Structure formats: C-alpha cells, structure tokens
Amino acid sequence: MATLPNQSADSRADRPHRDNLLGVCATLGEISRIDPLVFRIAFVFAILGLSFEMTIGVYLIAALAFFVARR
C-alpha cells in the first residue's frame, strides 16, 4: 500500500468506518487480514445463491456482535 509522505500506513485503520454499512465486512477484513471487498462479494453471492432473509439476518447478527465487542 502506497502512502503519502505525511501519512502513516496505519492511518486507515485508525479512522472510523464511515463509508461502510455497519462495518461488518471491514471488521471481518481487519480480523482476518483479508481485503473487505472479498467479504462484500461473498455477501452478494450469498444473497443471490442462498436466501436473502438468511443472509441479511447473518449480516445483522454479525453487526450486533461487533458492536457489542467494541463497547
């Protein structure tokens, strides 16, 4: 990852996830050190290939779990 001269490599990890929907994929990416885009694509495939309601339910449960863990 390229950084600007006055920007540290960890500055992205320090800022809040304002551009994410509940931050689930970003948090999964931080935990596993995998690009969050992989998780976003996986959720799209899960919505298309599995049940919409089940996928959204898993997403919301993960969001709640991460919210509770951060407090």
CSV table of C-alpha atoms in Angstrom, one decimal:
chain,number,residue,atom,x,y,z
A,1,MET,CA,0.0,0.0,0.0
A,2,ALA,CA,1.5,3.3,-1.0
A,3,THR,CA,1.3,6.1,1.5
A,4,LEU,CA,1.7,9.9,1.1
A,5,PRO,CA,4.8,11.4,2.6
A,6,ASN,CA,2.9,12.8,5.7
A,7,GLN,CA,0.6,9.8,6.0
A,8,SER,CA,1.4,6.7,8.1
A,9,ALA,CA,0.5,3.2,6.9
A,10,ASP,CA,-1.8,2.7,9.9
A,11,SER,CA,-3.9,5.9,9.4
A,12,ARG,CA,-6.6,3.9,7.6
A,13,ALA,CA,-7.0,1.5,10.5
A,14,ASP,CA,-7.3,4.4,12.9
A,15,ARG,CA,-10.2,6.2,11.3
A,16,PRO,CA,-13.8,5.1,11.8
A,17,HIS,CA,-15.7,3.2,9.1
A,18,ARG,CA,-17.9,6.0,7.9
A,19,ASP,CA,-18.3,4.7,4.3
A,20,ASN,CA,-19.5,1.2,5.3
A,21,LEU,CA,-22.9,-0.2,6.1
A,22,LEU,CA,-22.5,-1.2,9.7
A,23,GLY,CA,-18.8,-2.0,9.2
A,24,VAL,CA,-19.3,-5.8,9.1
A,25,CYS,CA,-17.1,-6.5,6.1
A,26,ALA,CA,-14.4,-4.0,7.2
A,27,THR,CA,-14.3,-5.6,10.6
A,28,LEU,CA,-14.1,-9.1,9.2
A,29,GLY,CA,-11.3,-7.9,6.9
A,30,GLU,CA,-9.4,-6.4,9.9
A,31,ILE,CA,-9.8,-9.6,11.9
A,32,SER,CA,-8.7,-11.9,9.1
A,33,ARG,CA,-6.4,-9.5,7.3
A,34,ILE,CA,-8.2,-10.2,4.1
A,35,ASP,CA,-9.5,-7.4,1.8
A,36,PRO,CA,-13.0,-6.4,2.9
A,37,LEU,CA,-14.0,-6.5,-0.8
A,38,VAL,CA,-13.8,-10.3,-0.7
A,39,PHE,CA,-16.4,-10.4,2.1
A,40,ARG,CA,-18.6,-7.9,0.3
A,41,ILE,CA,-18.6,-10.1,-2.8
A,42,ALA,CA,-19.3,-13.1,-0.7
A,43,PHE,CA,-22.3,-11.5,0.8
A,44,VAL,CA,-23.6,-10.6,-2.6
A,45,PHE,CA,-23.2,-14.2,-3.8
A,46,ALA,CA,-24.9,-15.4,-0.6
A,47,ILE,CA,-27.8,-13.1,-1.3
A,48,LEU,CA,-28.1,-14.3,-4.8
A,49,GLY,CA,-27.4,-18.0,-4.1
A,50,LEU,CA,-28.9,-18.5,-0.7
A,51,SER,CA,-31.8,-16.9,1.0
A,52,PHE,CA,-32.0,-13.1,1.1
A,53,GLU,CA,-33.5,-13.1,4.6
A,54,MET,CA,-30.9,-15.5,5.9
A,55,THR,CA,-28.0,-13.5,4.5
A,56,ILE,CA,-29.3,-10.2,5.9
A,57,GLY,CA,-30.0,-12.0,9.3
A,58,VAL,CA,-26.4,-13.2,9.5
A,59,TYR,CA,-25.2,-9.7,8.5
A,60,LEU,CA,-27.2,-8.1,11.2
A,61,ILE,CA,-26.2,-10.6,13.8
A,62,ALA,CA,-22.6,-10.0,12.9
A,63,ALA,CA,-23.1,-6.2,13.1
A,64,LEU,CA,-24.6,-6.6,16.6
A,65,ALA,CA,-21.8,-8.9,17.8
A,66,PHE,CA,-19.1,-6.5,16.5
A,67,PHE,CA,-20.9,-3.5,18.1
A,68,VAL,CA,-21.1,-5.3,21.5
A,69,ALA,CA,-17.5,-6.4,21.2
A,70,ARG,CA,-16.3,-2.8,20.6
A,71,ARG,CA,-18.0,-1.5,23.7
